[in-house]
């Protein structure tokens, strides 16, 4: 079961990325539901700085993991990021740009719209 697919602007949620395939449900969208405890709802365009930060924190998103059909992210890729990790990156000054149209409204339970808008890429 998924939460209603609305973005932070109150409009229909747009796709984030199908190459690489992203989203908790691996449907290309930052949809969420009760099983998504990490709230993978913020659509970001990853930067080298953010990827290094994530690796430093123990979540290496750039190394391929073929056993999970994951090719690894490179700067410029779009990805559904956990809302709490986005907020943490914001607090550390390394948050990547956000695609607001593809960021699920549930993100607002963790990150304010004002913070998300300050990183708007669209």
JSON list of N, CA and C in Angstrom, two decimals, residues 22-90:
[
{"chain": "A", "resi": 22, "resn": "UNK", "atom": "N", "xyz": [15.03, 4.19, -9.15]},
{"chain": "A", "resi": 22, "resn": "UNK", "atom": "CA", "xyz": [15.04, 4.63, -7.76]},
{"chain": "A", "resi": 22, "resn": "UNK", "atom": "C", "xyz": [13.68, 4.45, -7.12]},
{"chain": "A", "resi": 23, "resn": "UNK", "atom": "N", "xyz": [13.60, 4.80, -5.86]},
{"chain": "A", "resi": 23, "resn": "UNK", "atom": "CA", "xyz": [12.36, 4.75, -5.11]},
{"chain": "A", "resi": 23, "resn": "UNK", "atom": "C", "xyz": [12.29, 3.51, -4.24]},
{"chain": "A", "resi": 24, "resn": "UNK", "atom": "N", "xyz": [11.62, 3.64, -3.12]},
{"chain": "A", "resi": 24, "resn": "UNK", "atom": "CA", "xyz": [11.45, 2.51, -2.21]},
{"chain": "A", "resi": 24, "resn": "UNK", "atom": "C", "xyz": [10.82, 1.32, -2.93]},
{"chain": "A", "resi": 25, "resn": "UNK", "atom": "N", "xyz": [9.86, 1.61, -3.83]},
{"chain": "A", "resi": 25, "resn": "UNK", "atom": "CA", "xyz": [9.19, 0.55, -4.57]},
{"chain": "A", "resi": 25, "resn": "UNK", "atom": "C", "xyz": [9.90, 0.23, -5.89]},
{"chain": "A", "resi": 26, "resn": "UNK", "atom": "N", "xyz": [11.03, 0.90, -6.15]},
{"chain": "A", "resi": 26, "resn": "UNK", "atom": "CA", "xyz": [11.79, 0.76, -7.40]},
{"chain": "A", "resi": 26, "resn": "UNK", "atom": "C", "xyz": [10.87, 0.92, -8.61]},
{"chain": "A", "resi": 27, "resn": "UNK", "atom": "N", "xyz": [10.11, 2.01, -8.56]},
{"chain": "A", "resi": 27, "resn": "UNK", "atom": "CA", "xyz": [9.20, 2.34, -9.65]},
{"chain": "A", "resi": 27, "resn": "UNK", "atom": "C", "xyz": [9.58, 3.67, -10.30]},
{"chain": "A", "resi": 28, "resn": "UNK", "atom": "N", "xyz": [10.73, 4.24, -9.91]},
{"chain": "A", "resi": 28, "resn": "UNK", "atom": "CA", "xyz": [11.18, 5.50, -10.49]},
{"chain": "A", "resi": 28, "resn": "UNK", "atom": "C", "xyz": [10.64, 6.73, -9.78]},
{"chain": "A", "resi": 29, "resn": "UNK", "atom": "N", "xyz": [9.73, 6.53, -8.82]},
{"chain": "A", "resi": 29, "resn": "UNK", "atom": "CA", "xyz": [9.13, 7.64, -8.08]},
{"chain": "A", "resi": 29, "resn": "UNK", "atom": "C", "xyz": [9.47, 7.54, -6.60]},
{"chain": "A", "resi": 30, "resn": "UNK", "atom": "N", "xyz": [9.41, 8.67, -5.91]},
{"chain": "A", "resi": 30, "resn": "UNK", "atom": "CA", "xyz": [9.68, 8.70, -4.47]},
{"chain": "A", "resi": 30, "resn": "UNK", "atom": "C", "xyz": [8.41, 8.44, -3.68]},
{"chain": "A", "resi": 31, "resn": "UNK", "atom": "N", "xyz": [7.64, 7.43, -4.14]},
{"chain": "A", "resi": 31, "resn": "UNK", "atom": "CA", "xyz": [6.45, 7.00, -3.43]},
{"chain": "A", "resi": 31, "resn": "UNK", "atom": "C", "xyz": [6.85, 6.41, -2.08]},
{"chain": "A", "resi": 32, "resn": "UNK", "atom": "N", "xyz": [5.90, 6.37, -1.17]},
{"chain": "A", "resi": 32, "resn": "UNK", "atom": "CA", "xyz": [6.17, 5.81, 0.14]},
{"chain": "A", "resi": 32, "resn": "UNK", "atom": "C", "xyz": [4.93, 5.09, 0.65]},
{"chain": "A", "resi": 33, "resn": "UNK", "atom": "N", "xyz": [5.12, 4.34, 1.70]},
{"chain": "A", "resi": 33, "resn": "UNK", "atom": "CA", "xyz": [4.02, 3.61, 2.32]},
{"chain": "A", "resi": 33, "resn": "UNK", "atom": "C", "xyz": [4.49, 3.11, 3.68]},
{"chain": "A", "resi": 34, "resn": "UNK", "atom": "N", "xyz": [3.66, 2.37, 4.39]},
{"chain": "A", "resi": 34, "resn": "UNK", "atom": "CA", "xyz": [3.97, 1.93, 5.74]},
{"chain": "A", "resi": 34, "resn": "UNK", "atom": "C", "xyz": [5.27, 1.13, 5.87]},
{"chain": "A", "resi": 35, "resn": "UNK", "atom": "N", "xyz": [5.66, 0.41, 4.84]},
{"chain": "A", "resi": 35, "resn": "UNK", "atom": "CA", "xyz": [6.87, -0.40, 4.91]},
{"chain": "A", "resi": 35, "resn": "UNK", "atom": "C", "xyz": [8.15, 0.43, 4.74]},
{"chain": "A", "resi": 36, "resn": "UNK", "atom": "N", "xyz": [8.02, 1.64, 4.24]},
{"chain": "A", "resi": 36, "resn": "UNK", "atom": "CA", "xyz": [9.18, 2.51, 3.98]},
{"chain": "A", "resi": 36, "resn": "UNK", "atom": "C", "xyz": [9.56, 3.25, 5.26]},
{"chain": "A", "resi": 37, "resn": "UNK", "atom": "N", "xyz": [10.22, 2.56, 6.16]},
{"chain": "A", "resi": 37, "resn": "UNK", "atom": "CA", "xyz": [10.58, 3.16, 7.45]},
{"chain": "A", "resi": 37, "resn": "UNK", "atom": "C", "xyz": [11.63, 4.26, 7.29]},
{"chain": "A", "resi": 38, "resn": "UNK", "atom": "N", "xyz": [12.41, 4.22, 6.21]},
{"chain": "A", "resi": 38, "resn": "UNK", "atom": "CA", "xyz": [13.43, 5.23, 5.98]},
{"chain": "A", "resi": 38, "resn": "UNK", "atom": "C", "xyz": [12.89, 6.49, 5.32]},
{"chain": "A", "resi": 39, "resn": "UNK", "atom": "N", "xyz": [11.65, 6.46, 4.88]},
{"chain": "A", "resi": 39, "resn": "UNK", "atom": "CA", "xyz": [11.00, 7.58, 4.20]},
{"chain": "A", "resi": 39, "resn": "UNK", "atom": "C", "xyz": [11.87, 8.08, 3.04]},
{"chain": "A", "resi": 40, "resn": "UNK", "atom": "N", "xyz": [12.03, 7.24, 2.02]},
{"chain": "A", "resi": 40, "resn": "UNK", "atom": "CA", "xyz": [12.82, 7.54, 0.82]},
{"chain": "A", "resi": 40, "resn": "UNK", "atom": "C", "xyz": [12.01, 8.44, -0.10]},
{"chain": "A", "resi": 41, "resn": "UNK", "atom": "N", "xyz": [11.87, 9.70, 0.27]},
{"chain": "A", "resi": 41, "resn": "UNK", "atom": "CA", "xyz": [10.88, 10.56, -0.37]},
{"chain": "A", "resi": 41, "resn": "UNK", "atom": "C", "xyz": [11.42, 11.85, -0.98]},
{"chain": "A", "resi": 42, "resn": "UNK", "atom": "N", "xyz": [12.70, 12.17, -0.80]},
{"chain": "A", "resi": 42, "resn": "UNK", "atom": "CA", "xyz": [13.26, 13.41, -1.33]},
{"chain": "A", "resi": 42, "resn": "UNK", "atom": "C", "xyz": [14.02, 13.09, -2.61]},
{"chain": "A", "resi": 43, "resn": "UNK", "atom": "N", "xyz": [13.56, 13.63, -3.73]},
{"chain": "A", "resi": 43, "resn": "UNK", "atom": "CA", "xyz": [14.24, 13.41, -5.01]},
{"chain": "A", "resi": 43, "resn": "UNK", "atom": "C", "xyz": [15.37, 14.42, -5.14]},
{"chain": "A", "resi": 44, "resn": "UNK", "atom": "N", "xyz": [16.59, 13.90, -5.15]},
{"chain": "A", "resi": 44, "resn": "UNK", "atom": "CA", "xyz": [17.77, 14.76, -5.23]},
{"chain": "A", "resi": 44, "resn": "UNK", "atom": "C", "xyz": [18.57, 14.45, -6.48]},
{"chain": "A", "resi": 45, "resn": "UNK", "atom": "N", "xyz": [19.39, 15.41, -6.90]},
{"chain": "A", "resi": 45, "resn": "UNK", "atom": "CA", "xyz": [20.40, 15.21, -7.93]},
{"chain": "A", "resi": 45, "resn": "UNK", "atom": "C", "xyz": [21.72, 15.16, -7.19]},
{"chain": "A", "resi": 46, "resn": "UNK", "atom": "N", "xyz": [22.29, 13.96, -7.06]},
{"chain": "A", "resi": 46, "resn": "UNK", "atom": "CA", "xyz": [23.46, 13.78, -6.22]},
{"chain": "A", "resi": 46, "resn": "UNK", "atom": "C", "xyz": [24.67, 14.53, -6.76]},
{"chain": "A", "resi": 47, "resn": "UNK", "atom": "N", "xyz": [25.48, 14.99, -5.84]},
{"chain": "A", "resi": 47, "resn": "UNK", "atom": "CA", "xyz": [26.73, 15.68, -6.16]},
{"chain": "A", "resi": 47, "resn": "UNK", "atom": "C", "xyz": [27.89, 14.84, -5.64]},
{"chain": "A", "resi": 48, "resn": "UNK", "atom": "N", "xyz": [29.09, 15.11, -6.14]},
{"chain": "A", "resi": 48, "resn": "UNK", "atom": "CA", "xyz": [30.28, 14.41, -5.65]},
{"chain": "A", "resi": 48, "resn": "UNK", "atom": "C", "xyz": [30.45, 14.65, -4.15]},
{"chain": "A", "resi": 49, "resn": "UNK", "atom": "N", "xyz": [30.19, 15.88, -3.72]},
{"chain": "A", "resi": 49, "resn": "UNK", "atom": "CA", "xyz": [30.32, 16.22, -2.30]},
{"chain": "A", "resi": 49, "resn": "UNK", "atom": "C", "xyz": [29.35, 15.40, -1.45]},
{"chain": "A", "resi": 50, "resn": "UNK", "atom": "N", "xyz": [28.09, 15.29, -1.90]},
{"chain": "A", "resi": 50, "resn": "UNK", "atom": "CA", "xyz": [27.12, 14.52, -1.14]},
{"chain": "A", "resi": 50, "resn": "UNK", "atom": "C", "xyz": [27.48, 13.04, -1.13]},
{"chain": "A", "resi": 51, "resn": "UNK", "atom": "N", "xyz": [27.91, 12.49, -2.27]},
{"chain": "A", "resi": 51, "resn": "UNK", "atom": "CA", "xyz": [28.28, 11.08, -2.32]},
{"chain": "A", "resi": 51, "resn": "UNK", "atom": "C", "xyz": [29.43, 10.77, -1.37]},
{"chain": "A", "resi": 52, "resn": "UNK", "atom": "N", "xyz": [30.41, 11.67, -1.29]},
{"chain": "A", "resi": 52, "resn": "UNK", "atom": "CA", "xyz": [31.53, 11.49, -0.35]},
{"chain": "A", "resi": 52, "resn": "UNK", "atom": "C", "xyz": [31.02, 11.54, 1.09]},
{"chain": "A", "resi": 53, "resn": "UNK", "atom": "N", "xyz": [30.12, 12.47, 1.37]},
{"chain": "A", "resi": 53, "resn": "UNK", "atom": "CA", "xyz": [29.53, 12.59, 2.70]},
{"chain": "A", "resi": 53, "resn": "UNK", "atom": "C", "xyz": [28.78, 11.32, 3.09]},
{"chain": "A", "resi": 54, "resn": "UNK", "atom": "N", "xyz": [27.96, 10.82, 2.18]},
{"chain": "A", "resi": 54, "resn": "UNK", "atom": "CA", "xyz": [27.19, 9.61, 2.44]},
{"chain": "A", "resi": 54, "resn": "UNK", "atom": "C", "xyz": [28.12, 8.42, 2.68]},
{"chain": "A", "resi": 55, "resn": "UNK", "atom": "N", "xyz": [29.18, 8.32, 1.88]},
{"chain": "A", "resi": 55, "resn": "UNK", "atom": "CA", "xyz": [30.15, 7.23, 2.06]},
{"chain": "A", "resi": 55, "resn": "UNK", "atom": "C", "xyz": [30.80, 7.35, 3.44]},
{"chain": "A", "resi": 56, "resn": "UNK", "atom": "N", "xyz": [31.16, 8.56, 3.84]},
{"chain": "A", "resi": 56, "resn": "UNK", "atom": "CA", "xyz": [31.77, 8.81, 5.15]},
{"chain": "A", "resi": 56, "resn": "UNK", "atom": "C", "xyz": [30.85, 8.34, 6.28]},
{"chain": "A", "resi": 57, "resn": "UNK", "atom": "N", "xyz": [29.54, 8.49, 6.09]},
{"chain": "A", "resi": 57, "resn": "UNK", "atom": "CA", "xyz": [28.57, 8.08, 7.11]},
{"chain": "A", "resi": 57, "resn": "UNK", "atom": "C", "xyz": [28.24, 6.59, 7.04]},
{"chain": "A", "resi": 58, "resn": "UNK", "atom": "N", "xyz": [28.86, 5.88, 6.11]},
{"chain": "A", "resi": 58, "resn": "UNK", "atom": "CA", "xyz": [28.65, 4.44, 6.03]},
{"chain": "A", "resi": 58, "resn": "UNK", "atom": "C", "xyz": [27.63, 3.98, 5.01]},
{"chain": "A", "resi": 59, "resn": "UNK", "atom": "N", "xyz": [27.11, 4.89, 4.20]},
{"chain": "A", "resi": 59, "resn": "UNK", "atom": "CA", "xyz": [26.16, 4.52, 3.16]},
{"chain": "A", "resi": 59, "resn": "UNK", "atom": "C", "xyz": [26.78, 4.86, 1.81]},
{"chain": "A", "resi": 60, "resn": "UNK", "atom": "N", "xyz": [27.59, 3.94, 1.29]},
{"chain": "A", "resi": 60, "resn": "UNK", "atom": "CA", "xyz": [28.30, 4.15, 0.03]},
{"chain": "A", "resi": 60, "resn": "UNK", "atom": "C", "xyz": [27.33, 3.96, -1.13]},
{"chain": "A", "resi": 61, "resn": "UNK", "atom": "N", "xyz": [26.92, 5.06, -1.70]},
{"chain": "A", "resi": 61, "resn": "UNK", "atom": "CA", "xyz": [25.97, 5.03, -2.82]},
{"chain": "A", "resi": 61, "resn": "UNK", "atom": "C", "xyz": [26.66, 5.02, -4.17]},
{"chain": "A", "resi": 62, "resn": "UNK", "atom": "N", "xyz": [27.98, 5.18, -4.21]},
{"chain": "A", "resi": 62, "resn": "UNK", "atom": "CA", "xyz": [28.67, 5.26, -5.49]},
{"chain": "A", "resi": 62, "resn": "UNK", "atom": "C", "xyz": [29.30, 3.95, -5.94]},
{"chain": "A", "resi": 63, "resn": "UNK", "atom": "N", "xyz": [29.47, 3.00, -5.05]},
{"chain": "A", "resi": 63, "resn": "UNK", "atom": "CA", "xyz": [30.06, 1.72, -5.42]},
{"chain": "A", "resi": 63, "resn": "UNK", "atom": "C", "xyz": [28.99, 0.77, -5.97]},
{"chain": "A", "resi": 64, "resn": "UNK", "atom": "N", "xyz": [29.23, 0.20, -7.15]},
{"chain": "A", "resi": 64, "resn": "UNK", "atom": "CA", "xyz": [28.26, -0.76, -7.70]},
{"chain": "A", "resi": 64, "resn": "UNK", "atom": "C", "xyz": [28.06, -1.96, -6.77]},
{"chain": "A", "resi": 65, "resn": "UNK", "atom": "N", "xyz": [26.81, -2.40, -6.69]},
{"chain": "A", "resi": 65, "resn": "UNK", "atom": "CA", "xyz": [26.45, -3.60, -5.90]},
{"chain": "A", "resi": 65, "resn": "UNK", "atom": "C", "xyz": [25.62, -4.49, -6.81]},
{"chain": "A", "resi": 66, "resn": "UNK", "atom": "N", "xyz": [26.30, -5.27, -7.68]},
{"chain": "A", "resi": 66, "resn": "UNK", "atom": "CA", "xyz": [25.57, -6.10, -8.65]},
{"chain": "A", "resi": 66, "resn": "UNK", "atom": "C", "xyz": [24.59, -7.07, -8.01]},
{"chain": "A", "resi": 67, "resn": "UNK", "atom": "N", "xyz": [24.88, -7.52, -6.78]},
{"chain": "A", "resi": 67, "resn": "UNK", "atom": "CA", "xyz": [23.97, -8.46, -6.13]},
{"chain": "A", "resi": 67, "resn": "UNK", "atom": "C", "xyz": [22.61, -7.85, -5.84]},
{"chain": "A", "resi": 68, "resn": "UNK", "atom": "N", "xyz": [22.54, -6.50, -5.88]},
{"chain": "A", "resi": 68, "resn": "UNK", "atom": "CA", "xyz": [21.27, -5.79, -5.69]},
{"chain": "A", "resi": 68, "resn": "UNK", "atom": "C", "xyz": [20.83, -5.08, -6.97]},
{"chain": "A", "resi": 69, "resn": "UNK", "atom": "N", "xyz": [21.49, -5.43, -8.08]},
{"chain": "A", "resi": 69, "resn": "UNK", "atom": "CA", "xyz": [21.23, -4.77, -9.38]},
{"chain": "A", "resi": 69, "resn": "UNK", "atom": "C", "xyz": [21.40, -3.27, -9.26]},
{"chain": "A", "resi": 70, "resn": "UNK", "atom": "N", "xyz": [22.43, -2.86, -8.51]},
{"chain": "A", "resi": 70, "resn": "UNK", "atom": "CA", "xyz": [22.70, -1.43, -8.28]},
{"chain": "A", "resi": 70, "resn": "UNK", "atom": "C", "xyz": [24.04, -1.08, -8.92]},
{"chain": "A", "resi": 71, "resn": "UNK", "atom": "N", "xyz": [24.01, -0.20, -9.90]},
{"chain": "A", "resi": 71, "resn": "UNK", "atom": "CA", "xyz": [25.21, 0.18, -10.64]},
{"chain": "A", "resi": 71, "resn": "UNK", "atom": "C", "xyz": [26.05, 1.22, -9.92]},
{"chain": "A", "resi": 72, "resn": "UNK", "atom": "N", "xyz": [25.54, 1.78, -8.84]},
{"chain": "A", "resi": 72, "resn": "UNK", "atom": "CA", "xyz": [26.24, 2.86, -8.15]},
{"chain": "A", "resi": 72, "resn": "UNK", "atom": "C", "xyz": [25.84, 4.20, -8.75]},
{"chain": "A", "resi": 73, "resn": "UNK", "atom": "N", "xyz": [25.81, 5.22, -7.92]},
{"chain": "A", "resi": 73, "resn": "UNK", "atom": "CA", "xyz": [25.43, 6.56, -8.38]},
{"chain": "A", "resi": 73, "resn": "UNK", "atom": "C", "xyz": [26.66, 7.36, -8.74]},
{"chain": "A", "resi": 74, "resn": "UNK", "atom": "N", "xyz": [26.46, 8.28, -9.68]},
{"chain": "A", "resi": 74, "resn": "UNK", "atom": "CA", "xyz": [27.51, 9.22, -10.05]},
{"chain": "A", "resi": 74, "resn": "UNK", "atom": "C", "xyz": [26.92, 10.63, -9.99]},
{"chain": "A", "resi": 75, "resn": "UNK", "atom": "N", "xyz": [27.76, 11.64, -9.82]},
{"chain": "A", "resi": 75, "resn": "UNK", "atom": "CA", "xyz": [27.24, 13.01, -9.77]},
{"chain": "A", "resi": 75, "resn": "UNK", "atom": "C", "xyz": [26.31, 13.29, -10.96]},
{"chain": "A", "resi": 76, "resn": "UNK", "atom": "N", "xyz": [25.18, 13.89, -10.64]},
{"chain": "A", "resi": 76, "resn": "UNK", "atom": "CA", "xyz": [24.18, 14.21, -11.65]},
{"chain": "A", "resi": 76, "resn": "UNK", "atom": "C", "xyz": [23.01, 13.24, -11.68]},
{"chain": "A", "resi": 77, "resn": "UNK", "atom": "N", "xyz": [23.19, 12.03, -11.12]},
{"chain": "A", "resi": 77, "resn": "UNK", "atom": "CA", "xyz": [22.08, 11.08, -11.06]},
{"chain": "A", "resi": 77, "resn": "UNK", "atom": "C", "xyz": [21.03, 11.59, -10.09]},
{"chain": "A", "resi": 78, "resn": "UNK", "atom": "N", "xyz": [19.77, 11.28, -10.40]},
{"chain": "A", "resi": 78, "resn": "UNK", "atom": "CA", "xyz": [18.69, 11.60, -9.47]},
{"chain": "A", "resi": 78, "resn": "UNK", "atom": "C", "xyz": [18.38, 10.35, -8.66]},
{"chain": "A", "resi": 79, "resn": "UNK", "atom": "N", "xyz": [18.00, 10.56, -7.37]},
{"chain": "A", "resi": 79, "resn": "UNK", "atom": "CA", "xyz": [17.83, 9.45, -6.44]},
{"chain": "A", "resi": 79, "resn": "UNK", "atom": "C", "xyz": [16.84, 9.84, -5.37]},
{"chain": "A", "resi": 80, "resn": "UNK", "atom": "N", "xyz": [16.01, 8.89, -4.94]},
{"chain": "A", "resi": 80, "resn": "UNK", "atom": "CA", "xyz": [15.09, 9.11, -3.82]},
{"chain": "A", "resi": 80, "resn": "UNK", "atom": "C", "xyz": [15.85, 8.90, -2.52]},
{"chain": "A", "resi": 81, "resn": "UNK", "atom": "N", "xyz": [16.10, 9.97, -1.83]},
{"chain": "A", "resi": 81, "resn": "UNK", "atom": "CA", "xyz": [16.89, 9.98, -0.61]},
{"chain": "A", "resi": 81, "resn": "UNK", "atom": "C", "xyz": [15.98, 9.98, 0.61]},
{"chain": "A", "resi": 82, "resn": "UNK", "atom": "N", "xyz": [16.44, 9.35, 1.68]},
{"chain": "A", "resi": 82, "resn": "UNK", "atom": "CA", "xyz": [15.69, 9.39, 2.94]},
{"chain": "A", "resi": 82, "resn": "UNK", "atom": "C", "xyz": [15.58, 10.84, 3.41]},
{"chain": "A", "resi": 83, "resn": "UNK", "atom": "N", "xyz": [14.41, 11.24, 3.85]},
{"chain": "A", "resi": 83, "resn": "UNK", "atom": "CA", "xyz": [14.19, 12.62, 4.29]},
{"chain": "A", "resi": 83, "resn": "UNK", "atom": "C", "xyz": [15.11, 12.98, 5.45]},
{"chain": "A", "resi": 84, "resn": "UNK", "atom": "N", "xyz": [15.32, 12.06, 6.37]},
{"chain": "A", "resi": 84, "resn": "UNK", "atom": "CA", "xyz": [16.19, 12.36, 7.52]},
{"chain": "A", "resi": 84, "resn": "UNK", "atom": "C", "xyz": [17.64, 12.54, 7.09]},
{"chain": "A", "resi": 85, "resn": "UNK", "atom": "N", "xyz": [18.10, 11.77, 6.08]},
{"chain": "A", "resi": 85, "resn": "UNK", "atom": "CA", "xyz": [19.47, 11.94, 5.58]},
{"chain": "A", "resi": 85, "resn": "UNK", "atom": "C", "xyz": [19.61, 13.27, 4.86]},
{"chain": "A", "resi": 86, "resn": "UNK", "atom": "N", "xyz": [18.56, 13.68, 4.13]},
{"chain": "A", "resi": 86, "resn": "UNK", "atom": "CA", "xyz": [18.60, 14.98, 3.48]},
{"chain": "A", "resi": 86, "resn": "UNK", "atom": "C", "xyz": [18.73, 16.08, 4.53]},
{"chain": "A", "resi": 87, "resn": "UNK", "atom": "N", "xyz": [17.92, 16.01, 5.58]},
{"chain": "A", "resi": 87, "resn": "UNK", "atom": "CA", "xyz": [17.97, 17.02, 6.63]},
{"chain": "A", "resi": 87, "resn": "UNK", "atom": "C", "xyz": [19.35, 17.03, 7.29]},
{"chain": "A", "resi": 88, "resn": "UNK", "atom": "N", "xyz": [19.91, 15.87, 7.53]},
{"chain": "A", "resi": 88, "resn": "UNK", "atom": "CA", "xyz": [21.25, 15.78, 8.12]},
{"chain": "A", "resi": 88, "resn": "UNK", "atom": "C", "xyz": [22.28, 16.43, 7.18]},
{"chain": "A", "resi": 89, "resn": "UNK", "atom": "N", "xyz": [22.19, 16.15, 5.89]},
{"chain": "A", "resi": 89, "resn": "UNK", "atom": "CA", "xyz": [23.11, 16.75, 4.92]},
{"chain": "A", "resi": 89, "resn": "UNK", "atom": "C", "xyz": [22.94, 18.26, 4.88]},
{"chain": "A", "resi": 90, "resn": "UNK", "atom": "N", "xyz": [21.70, 18.72, 4.97]},
{"chain": "A", "resi": 90, "resn": "UNK", "atom": "CA", "xyz": [21.44, 20.17, 5.04]},
{"chain": "A", "resi": 90, "resn": "UNK", "atom": "C", "xyz": [22.15, 20.78, 6.26]}
]
